[in-house]
Amino acid sequence: MSYTTATPDARPGSVRLVQLLVGIVCMVMIANLQYGWTLFVNPIDQKYHWGRAAIQVAFTIFVLTETWLVPVEGWLVDRFGPKIVVFVGGILVGIAWAINSAAHELWMLYAAAAIGGIGAGAVYGTCVGNALKWFPDRRGLAAGLTAAGFGAGSALTIIPIQGMIQSSGYEATFLWFGLGQGIVVVVLSLLLSAPRPGEVPASTRLLQSARDYTPLEVLGSPIFWVMYVMFVLVAAGGLMATAQLAPIANDFEVAKIPVSLVGLTLPALTFALSIDRVLNGLTRPFFGWVSDNIGRENTMFIAFGIEAVGIWALSIFGQDPLLFVILSGIVFFAWGEIYSLFPSTCTDVYGAKYATTNAGLLYTAKGTASLLVPLANVLAAESGGWHAVFIVAALMNAAAAIMALAVLKPMRAAHYRVVHQLGSPSPQQP
């Protein structure tokens, strides 16, 4: 029986809401591991002079371990439930930043990145997978709200982290923020649970699978690999911006220039980081909600197209402090939705029973994309600036936007027709 079938045993909305809120807060607690990293790059380099490129290898290691191990962690979740996986993840998150606080050699920084990536991946994959299972009727919105915790979770801590780095050093900042974030995750993990068959309402809006596909079946499906390529194309540009925003602002000579916007005046880089975190969070439930209503591929085309234009504009106009803040916000707003659209689409196609593992397999595309992040420094150095990096990223997003309508949409329609012809129950129509 599919998890998308409603029964009289469907749990009340309050139960689902608690699961959603716990997942969101856990995601907020791991957000700084990725989105706060850029604040530590220059202080680490100033102390040890390892070079930005060498330090950014730690970011790549974090993203690789955070993404490529999610299918394994997802399998553990689908087998043993979400509680134990998130519990262990919280412990690893705290350990990782504690090691960062004491790292005096590069290998220690890299080891901490691997440990933090494993912990963050366990929390991220579990919480998104749990939202996909609990909310088949609002899958895009629920996945988007959960992913928003990761995208916007560091917004409120950007200024405190910067202040603590200046007043107490980056080492103390790593230690105390790491321990605090890890403890909260450990405590909240005890509240998590997965729905049993028949406990959730059905979707009546979008095409969803009438059967549950195993991970091996998913890996043999051409639709999966089309989504994987699209995910890599879009994620690469966003990850470059995430990891390199501070160096880009410094190279554009706008980082410390005051910018006044929406009644606030802050240095351009601080303003950009704060706005970016908020918009990168808002985009996930917003575009997830849009996709629940107009379809996944149509939403992808719109968002990826905006991202391509935003990245191109940032390369042309980014040396103006105000435009740097505004355009970087547009770039993050049109990028973060991949973390709601792709998991939702994957679960629509392949069912909810193995949603954590299957969405985790697709999420490894973020790790593949992270391999391109160090290359951005190389390309910028070889070309004498960031313009070539931006152009390549814009073209990648444009290609993904076209693929959404020209490739993915017709393939999904054909997939549902074949399933129906083979005698499975007809997928639900909008």
Short mmCIF file of C-alpha atoms in Angstrom, two decimals:
data_model
loop_
_atom_site.label_atom_id
_atom_site.label_comp_id
_atom_site.label_asym_id
_atom_site.label_seq_id
_atom_site.Cartn_x
_atom_site.Cartn_y
_atom_site.Cartn_z
CA MET A 1 0.00 0.00 0.00
CA SER A 2 1.34 3.43 -0.89
CA TYR A 3 1.96 6.00 1.84
CA THR A 4 -0.09 8.48 -0.19
CA THR A 5 -3.37 6.71 0.58
CA ALA A 6 -5.49 8.39 3.23
CA THR A 7 -7.24 6.29 5.88
CA PRO A 8 -9.43 7.01 8.90
CA ASP A 9 -6.27 6.52 10.98
CA ALA A 10 -4.63 9.67 9.58
CA ARG A 11 -2.89 11.52 12.42
CA PRO A 12 -4.16 14.96 13.51
CA GLY A 13 -2.46 18.04 12.11
CA SER A 14 -0.84 18.86 15.46
CA VAL A 15 1.25 15.66 15.33
CA ARG A 16 2.50 16.47 11.86
CA LEU A 17 3.17 20.08 12.86
CA VAL A 18 5.36 19.03 15.80
CA GLN A 19 7.43 16.79 13.52
CA LEU A 20 7.81 19.62 11.02
CA LEU A 21 8.84 22.19 13.64
CA VAL A 22 11.38 19.87 15.27
CA GLY A 23 12.92 19.19 11.88
CA ILE A 24 13.14 22.90 11.10
CA VAL A 25 14.87 23.78 14.39
CA CYS A 26 17.36 20.93 13.95
CA MET A 27 18.17 22.31 10.50
CA VAL A 28 18.69 25.80 11.95
CA MET A 29 21.24 24.34 14.35
CA ILE A 30 23.42 22.88 11.57
CA ALA A 31 23.15 25.83 9.17
CA ASN A 32 26.32 27.59 10.35
CA LEU A 33 28.45 24.60 9.42
CA GLN A 34 27.98 25.59 5.78
CA TYR A 35 26.71 29.16 5.68
CA GLY A 36 28.85 30.54 8.49
CA TRP A 37 32.04 29.02 7.10
CA THR A 38 32.92 31.99 4.87
CA LEU A 39 33.36 34.17 7.99
CA PHE A 40 36.19 31.96 9.25
CA VAL A 41 38.23 31.67 6.03
CA ASN A 42 40.13 34.94 6.24
CA PRO A 43 40.82 34.78 10.02
CA ILE A 44 42.23 31.25 9.64
CA ASP A 45 44.39 32.36 6.71
CA GLN A 46 45.62 35.42 8.60
CA LYS A 47 46.81 33.23 11.47
CA TYR A 48 48.34 30.28 9.60
CA HIS A 49 48.83 31.60 6.03
CA TRP A 50 47.70 28.33 4.48
CA GLY A 51 46.09 30.12 1.54
CA ARG A 52 42.41 30.51 0.78
CA ALA A 53 42.39 27.69 -1.77
CA ALA A 54 43.85 25.20 0.73
CA ILE A 55 41.44 26.30 3.46
CA GLN A 56 38.47 26.00 1.09
CA VAL A 57 39.33 22.33 0.57
CA ALA A 58 37.82 21.86 4.03
CA PHE A 59 34.55 23.33 2.72
CA THR A 60 34.59 20.86 -0.14
CA ILE A 61 35.27 17.96 2.23
CA PHE A 62 32.38 19.08 4.41
CA VAL A 63 29.96 19.24 1.50
CA LEU A 64 31.13 15.89 0.10
CA THR A 65 30.67 14.04 3.40
CA GLU A 66 27.46 15.93 4.14
CA THR A 67 25.95 14.83 0.83
CA TRP A 68 27.46 11.59 -0.39
CA LEU A 69 26.78 9.72 2.84
CA VAL A 70 23.13 10.82 3.07
CA PRO A 71 21.90 7.70 1.19
CA VAL A 72 23.56 5.51 3.85
CA GLU A 73 22.13 7.64 6.63
CA GLY A 74 18.78 7.59 4.83
CA TRP A 75 18.85 3.80 4.73
CA LEU A 76 19.45 3.79 8.48
CA VAL A 77 16.51 6.17 8.94
CA ASP A 78 14.18 4.07 6.78
CA ARG A 79 15.25 0.99 8.75
CA PHE A 80 15.58 2.25 12.35
CA GLY A 81 13.69 5.56 12.39
CA PRO A 82 14.85 9.19 12.53
CA LYS A 83 15.53 9.55 16.25
CA ILE A 84 18.84 7.71 16.61
CA VAL A 85 20.32 9.06 13.38
CA VAL A 86 19.71 12.71 14.32
CA PHE A 87 20.94 12.04 17.89
CA VAL A 88 24.31 10.83 16.61
CA GLY A 89 24.40 13.63 14.07
CA GLY A 90 24.06 16.25 16.81
CA ILE A 91 27.01 14.76 18.69
CA LEU A 92 29.20 14.84 15.58
CA VAL A 93 28.23 18.45 14.84
CA GLY A 94 29.47 19.57 18.25
CA ILE A 95 32.69 17.57 17.97
CA ALA A 96 33.49 19.00 14.53
CA TRP A 97 33.55 22.66 15.53
CA ALA A 98 35.37 21.82 18.76
CA ILE A 99 38.15 20.34 16.62
CA ASN A 100 38.09 23.41 14.37
CA SER A 101 38.70 25.57 17.44
CA ALA A 102 41.95 23.71 18.15
CA ALA A 103 43.09 22.95 14.59
CA HIS A 104 46.68 24.10 14.11
CA GLU A 105 47.38 21.99 11.04
CA LEU A 106 45.44 21.63 7.81
CA TRP A 107 44.74 17.94 8.30
CA MET A 108 42.90 18.74 11.53
CA LEU A 109 40.73 21.25 9.69
CA TYR A 110 40.00 18.63 7.04
CA ALA A 111 39.20 15.95 9.64
CA ALA A 112 36.79 18.28 11.40
CA ALA A 113 35.13 19.06 8.07
CA ALA A 114 34.57 15.35 7.43
CA ILE A 115 33.12 14.77 10.91
CA GLY A 116 30.90 17.83 10.63
CA GLY A 117 29.75 16.77 7.18
CA ILE A 118 28.71 13.34 8.42
CA GLY A 119 26.80 14.86 11.33
CA ALA A 120 25.13 17.58 9.26
CA GLY A 121 24.18 15.08 6.56
CA ALA A 122 22.57 12.81 9.12
CA VAL A 123 20.45 15.69 10.42
CA TYR A 124 19.69 17.21 7.02
CA GLY A 125 18.73 14.03 5.19
CA THR A 126 16.61 12.76 8.09
CA CYS A 127 14.65 15.96 8.62
CA VAL A 128 13.91 16.51 4.91
CA GLY A 129 12.97 12.85 4.47
CA ASN A 130 10.66 13.02 7.48
CA ALA A 131 8.90 16.08 6.03
CA LEU A 132 8.44 14.33 2.68
CA LYS A 133 6.80 11.38 4.44
CA TRP A 134 4.55 13.34 6.79
CA PHE A 135 3.23 15.81 4.16
CA PRO A 136 2.41 14.13 0.83
CA ASP A 137 -0.43 16.64 0.44
CA ARG A 138 1.92 19.63 0.76
CA ARG A 139 5.24 18.02 -0.05
CA GLY A 140 6.90 21.00 -1.73
CA LEU A 141 5.94 23.40 1.05
CA ALA A 142 6.92 21.03 3.89
CA ALA A 143 10.28 20.14 2.34
CA GLY A 144 10.82 23.81 1.63
CA LEU A 145 10.08 24.90 5.20
CA THR A 146 12.44 22.23 6.53
CA ALA A 147 15.19 23.12 4.08
CA ALA A 148 14.60 26.80 4.93
CA GLY A 149 15.91 26.09 8.41
CA PHE A 150 19.22 25.17 6.82
CA GLY A 151 19.15 28.04 4.32
CA ALA A 152 18.13 30.83 6.70
CA GLY A 153 19.20 29.30 9.99
CA SER A 154 22.45 31.24 10.14
CA ALA A 155 20.83 34.64 9.43
CA LEU A 156 20.44 35.58 13.09
CA THR A 157 23.96 34.46 13.99
CA ILE A 158 25.97 36.23 11.26
CA ILE A 159 26.49 39.39 13.31
CA PRO A 160 27.08 37.56 16.65
CA ILE A 161 29.64 35.27 15.00
CA GLN A 162 31.43 38.20 13.39
CA GLY A 163 31.42 40.05 16.71
CA MET A 164 32.72 37.07 18.67
CA ILE A 165 35.47 36.44 16.10
CA GLN A 166 36.62 40.04 16.54
CA SER A 167 36.34 40.09 20.32
CA SER A 168 37.33 36.54 21.32
CA GLY A 169 38.95 35.05 18.23
CA TYR A 170 37.64 32.54 15.75
CA GLU A 171 38.79 29.63 17.94
CA ALA A 172 36.42 30.45 20.82
CA THR A 173 33.66 31.15 18.30
CA PHE A 174 34.05 27.70 16.78
CA LEU A 175 34.02 26.04 20.21
CA TRP A 176 31.01 27.68 21.86
CA PHE A 177 28.76 27.89 18.83
CA GLY A 178 29.60 24.29 17.95
CA LEU A 179 28.79 22.93 21.39
CA GLY A 180 25.56 24.92 21.64
CA GLN A 181 24.30 23.84 18.23
CA GLY A 182 25.12 20.18 18.84
CA ILE A 183 23.38 20.05 22.23
CA VAL A 184 20.13 21.47 20.84
CA VAL A 185 20.09 18.86 18.04
CA VAL A 186 20.68 16.01 20.50
CA VAL A 187 17.80 17.09 22.73
CA LEU A 188 15.32 17.64 19.89
CA SER A 189 16.17 14.33 18.23
CA LEU A 190 14.27 12.57 21.02
CA LEU A 191 10.98 14.00 19.68
CA LEU A 192 11.30 12.71 16.10
CA SER A 193 9.29 9.82 14.66
CA ALA A 194 8.22 8.55 11.23
CA PRO A 195 4.61 8.02 10.06
CA ARG A 196 3.21 4.52 9.72
CA PRO A 197 1.32 3.51 6.56
CA GLY A 198 -2.08 5.19 6.42
CA GLU A 199 -1.30 7.90 8.99
CA VAL A 200 -1.02 10.76 6.49
CA PRO A 201 -3.52 12.33 4.06
CA ALA A 202 -3.30 11.91 0.31
CA SER A 203 -2.34 14.50 -2.27
CA THR A 204 -5.05 15.58 -4.69
CA ARG A 205 -3.01 18.17 -6.59
CA LEU A 206 -0.03 16.68 -8.39
CA LEU A 207 1.03 13.49 -10.09
CA GLN A 208 2.46 11.09 -7.52
CA SER A 209 3.64 7.52 -7.78
CA ALA A 210 1.13 4.79 -7.01
CA ARG A 211 3.96 2.52 -5.86
CA ASP A 212 7.18 2.79 -3.88
CA TYR A 213 10.45 2.34 -5.77
CA THR A 214 13.48 0.85 -4.04
CA PRO A 215 16.80 2.72 -4.18
CA LEU A 216 18.20 0.22 -6.70
CA GLU A 217 15.20 0.81 -8.97
CA VAL A 218 15.70 4.55 -8.66
CA LEU A 219 19.35 4.28 -9.68
CA GLY A 220 18.24 2.44 -12.81
CA SER A 221 15.74 5.13 -13.77
CA PRO A 222 16.70 7.69 -16.47
CA ILE A 223 14.53 10.35 -14.78
CA PHE A 224 16.74 10.19 -11.71
CA TRP A 225 19.88 10.93 -13.71
CA VAL A 226 18.26 13.83 -15.56
CA MET A 227 17.36 15.36 -12.20
CA TYR A 228 20.88 14.62 -10.95
CA VAL A 229 22.51 16.53 -13.81
CA MET A 230 20.13 19.46 -13.33
CA PHE A 231 20.83 19.49 -9.59
CA VAL A 232 24.61 19.63 -10.21
CA LEU A 233 24.28 22.45 -12.73
CA VAL A 234 22.26 24.68 -10.38
CA ALA A 235 24.00 23.73 -7.13
CA ALA A 236 27.49 24.49 -8.45
CA GLY A 237 26.78 28.19 -8.97
CA GLY A 238 25.11 28.56 -5.59
CA LEU A 239 27.88 26.77 -3.74
CA MET A 240 30.49 28.97 -5.40
CA ALA A 241 28.64 32.05 -4.17
CA THR A 242 28.19 30.57 -0.68
CA ALA A 243 31.85 29.68 -0.21
CA GLN A 244 33.37 32.63 -2.05
CA LEU A 245 31.08 35.55 -1.18
CA ALA A 246 33.49 37.14 1.30
CA PRO A 247 36.55 36.80 -0.99
CA ILE A 248 34.49 38.13 -3.93
CA ALA A 249 33.37 41.15 -1.89
CA ASN A 250 36.96 41.83 -0.85
CA ASP A 251 38.22 41.52 -4.43
CA PHE A 252 35.41 43.82 -5.65
CA GLU A 253 36.52 46.23 -2.86
CA VAL A 254 32.98 46.59 -1.53
CA ALA A 255 33.13 44.43 1.62
CA LYS A 256 33.45 47.25 4.17
CA ILE A 257 31.57 50.01 2.34
CA PRO A 258 28.38 50.99 4.25
CA VAL A 259 25.10 50.25 2.46
CA SER A 260 21.71 51.65 3.52
CA LEU A 261 18.67 49.55 2.67
CA VAL A 262 15.25 48.88 4.29
CA GLY A 263 16.11 51.28 7.09
CA LEU A 264 19.40 49.61 7.99
CA THR A 265 23.00 50.60 7.37
CA LEU A 266 25.64 47.89 7.44
CA PRO A 267 28.91 47.10 5.63
CA ALA A 268 28.09 45.61 2.22
CA LEU A 269 29.41 42.11 3.01
CA THR A 270 27.62 41.90 6.38
CA PHE A 271 24.41 43.19 4.77
CA ALA A 272 24.72 40.75 1.87
CA LEU A 273 25.36 37.77 4.16
CA SER A 274 22.37 38.62 6.36
CA ILE A 275 19.94 39.23 3.47
CA ASP A 276 21.24 36.22 1.59
CA ARG A 277 20.56 33.92 4.52
CA VAL A 278 16.99 35.19 4.86
CA LEU A 279 16.21 35.00 1.13
CA ASN A 280 17.95 31.64 0.77
CA GLY A 281 15.59 30.39 3.46
CA LEU A 282 12.40 32.04 2.19
CA THR A 283 12.89 30.74 -1.34
CA ARG A 284 12.60 27.10 -0.26
CA PRO A 285 9.03 27.14 1.11
CA PHE A 286 7.99 29.82 -1.40
CA PHE A 287 8.99 27.92 -4.52
CA GLY A 288 7.96 24.65 -2.84
CA TRP A 289 4.46 26.11 -2.38
CA VAL A 290 4.48 27.41 -5.95
CA SER A 291 5.45 23.97 -7.25
CA ASP A 292 2.61 22.37 -5.29
CA ASN A 293 0.25 24.56 -7.32
CA ILE A 294 1.75 25.00 -10.81
CA GLY A 295 3.94 21.90 -11.07
CA ARG A 296 7.57 21.09 -10.30
CA GLU A 297 9.10 21.57 -13.76
CA ASN A 298 7.34 24.88 -14.45
CA THR A 299 8.66 26.21 -11.15
CA MET A 300 12.17 24.97 -11.91
CA PHE A 301 12.18 26.81 -15.24
CA ILE A 302 11.20 30.09 -13.58
CA ALA A 303 13.64 29.82 -10.66
CA PHE A 304 16.65 28.60 -12.63
CA GLY A 305 16.07 31.30 -15.25
CA ILE A 306 16.07 34.00 -12.56
CA GLU A 307 19.27 32.50 -11.13
CA ALA A 308 21.03 32.66 -14.51
CA VAL A 309 20.12 36.33 -14.98
CA GLY A 310 21.04 37.18 -11.36
CA ILE A 311 24.50 35.63 -11.57
CA TRP A 312 25.22 37.37 -14.88
CA ALA A 313 24.07 40.73 -13.46
CA LEU A 314 26.23 40.27 -10.34
CA SER A 315 29.29 39.85 -12.55
CA ILE A 316 28.52 43.11 -14.38
CA PHE A 317 27.19 45.36 -11.62
CA GLY A 318 28.56 43.74 -8.44
CA GLN A 319 31.27 46.34 -7.90
CA ASP A 320 28.59 48.79 -6.80
CA PRO A 321 28.05 48.13 -3.04
CA LEU A 322 24.25 48.52 -3.12
CA LEU A 323 23.87 46.39 -6.24
CA PHE A 324 26.24 43.81 -4.74
CA VAL A 325 23.85 43.41 -1.81
CA ILE A 326 20.69 43.32 -3.94
CA LEU A 327 22.02 41.05 -6.69
CA SER A 328 23.64 38.59 -4.29
CA GLY A 329 20.23 38.36 -2.60
CA ILE A 330 18.58 37.55 -5.93
CA VAL A 331 21.21 34.88 -6.60
CA PHE A 332 20.56 33.19 -3.26
CA PHE A 333 16.78 33.54 -3.61
CA ALA A 334 16.80 31.78 -6.98
CA TRP A 335 19.24 29.08 -5.87
CA GLY A 336 18.02 27.75 -2.54
CA GLU A 337 14.78 26.29 -3.92
CA ILE A 338 16.61 23.28 -5.34
CA TYR A 339 16.54 21.84 -1.82
CA SER A 340 12.74 21.73 -1.86
CA LEU A 341 12.00 21.15 -5.54
CA PHE A 342 14.27 18.18 -6.18
CA PRO A 343 13.40 16.12 -3.05
CA SER A 344 9.69 16.74 -3.69
CA THR A 345 9.96 15.75 -7.34
CA CYS A 346 11.96 12.65 -6.45
CA THR A 347 9.36 11.51 -3.93
CA ASP A 348 6.50 12.31 -6.32
CA VAL A 349 8.10 10.01 -8.90
CA TYR A 350 9.36 7.20 -6.67
CA GLY A 351 7.02 7.09 -3.65
CA ALA A 352 7.35 7.85 0.07
CA LYS A 353 8.35 4.52 1.64
CA TYR A 354 12.04 4.93 0.74
CA ALA A 355 11.87 8.72 0.45
CA THR A 356 14.78 9.44 2.81
CA THR A 357 17.15 7.12 0.96
CA ASN A 358 15.98 8.07 -2.54
CA ALA A 359 16.07 11.81 -1.86
CA GLY A 360 19.47 11.23 -0.27
CA LEU A 361 20.75 9.63 -3.47
CA LEU A 362 19.69 12.73 -5.38
CA TYR A 363 21.14 15.01 -2.71
CA THR A 364 24.61 13.62 -3.45
CA ALA A 365 24.50 15.89 -6.51
CA LYS A 366 25.31 18.74 -4.12
CA GLY A 367 28.52 16.91 -3.25
CA THR A 368 29.37 16.46 -6.90
CA ALA A 369 28.76 20.17 -7.46
CA SER A 370 31.04 21.05 -4.54
CA LEU A 371 33.99 19.64 -6.46
CA LEU A 372 33.71 22.69 -8.70
CA VAL A 373 34.05 25.18 -5.82
CA PRO A 374 37.90 25.11 -5.60
CA LEU A 375 38.00 25.39 -9.40
CA ALA A 376 36.32 28.79 -9.08
CA ASN A 377 39.45 30.15 -7.38
CA VAL A 378 41.63 28.65 -10.09
CA LEU A 379 39.47 30.07 -12.90
CA ALA A 380 39.36 33.48 -11.22
CA ALA A 381 43.15 33.49 -10.85
CA GLU A 382 43.76 32.38 -14.45
CA SER A 383 41.27 34.85 -15.95
CA GLY A 384 42.24 37.75 -13.72
CA GLY A 385 38.87 38.13 -12.00
CA TRP A 386 35.50 36.62 -11.17
CA HIS A 387 33.74 37.48 -14.45
CA ALA A 388 34.50 34.14 -16.16
CA VAL A 389 33.31 32.21 -13.08
CA PHE A 390 30.00 34.07 -13.10
CA ILE A 391 29.45 33.53 -16.82
CA VAL A 392 30.03 29.78 -16.54
CA ALA A 393 27.63 29.56 -13.56
CA ALA A 394 24.97 31.57 -15.41
CA LEU A 395 25.16 29.28 -18.44
CA MET A 396 24.85 26.20 -16.22
CA ASN A 397 21.65 27.56 -14.69
CA ALA A 398 20.23 28.46 -18.09
CA ALA A 399 20.87 24.90 -19.28
CA ALA A 400 19.06 23.46 -16.23
CA ALA A 401 16.07 25.76 -16.82
CA ILE A 402 15.72 24.54 -20.39
CA MET A 403 16.11 20.90 -19.32
CA ALA A 404 13.24 21.25 -16.83
CA LEU A 405 10.68 21.83 -19.58
CA ALA A 406 12.33 20.19 -22.58
CA VAL A 407 13.57 16.97 -20.94
CA LEU A 408 12.31 16.32 -17.40
CA LYS A 409 8.66 17.25 -17.90
CA PRO A 410 8.00 14.97 -20.92
CA MET A 411 9.98 12.12 -19.31
CA ARG A 412 7.88 12.27 -16.16
CA ALA A 413 4.65 12.32 -18.17
CA ALA A 414 5.79 9.26 -20.13
CA HIS A 415 6.77 7.52 -16.88
CA TYR A 416 3.28 7.89 -15.41
CA ARG A 417 1.66 6.71 -18.64
CA VAL A 418 3.77 3.53 -18.63
CA VAL A 419 2.97 2.81 -14.97
CA HIS A 420 -0.74 3.22 -15.69
CA GLN A 421 -0.60 0.98 -18.77
CA LEU A 422 1.10 -1.75 -16.73
CA GLY A 423 -1.96 -1.90 -14.53
CA SER A 424 -0.97 0.14 -11.49
CA PRO A 425 -3.57 2.48 -10.02
CA SER A 426 -3.78 5.76 -11.90
CA PRO A 427 -1.70 8.53 -10.36
CA GLN A 428 -3.69 11.38 -8.93
CA GLN A 429 -4.34 14.25 -11.28
CA PRO A 430 -4.28 17.92 -10.36
#
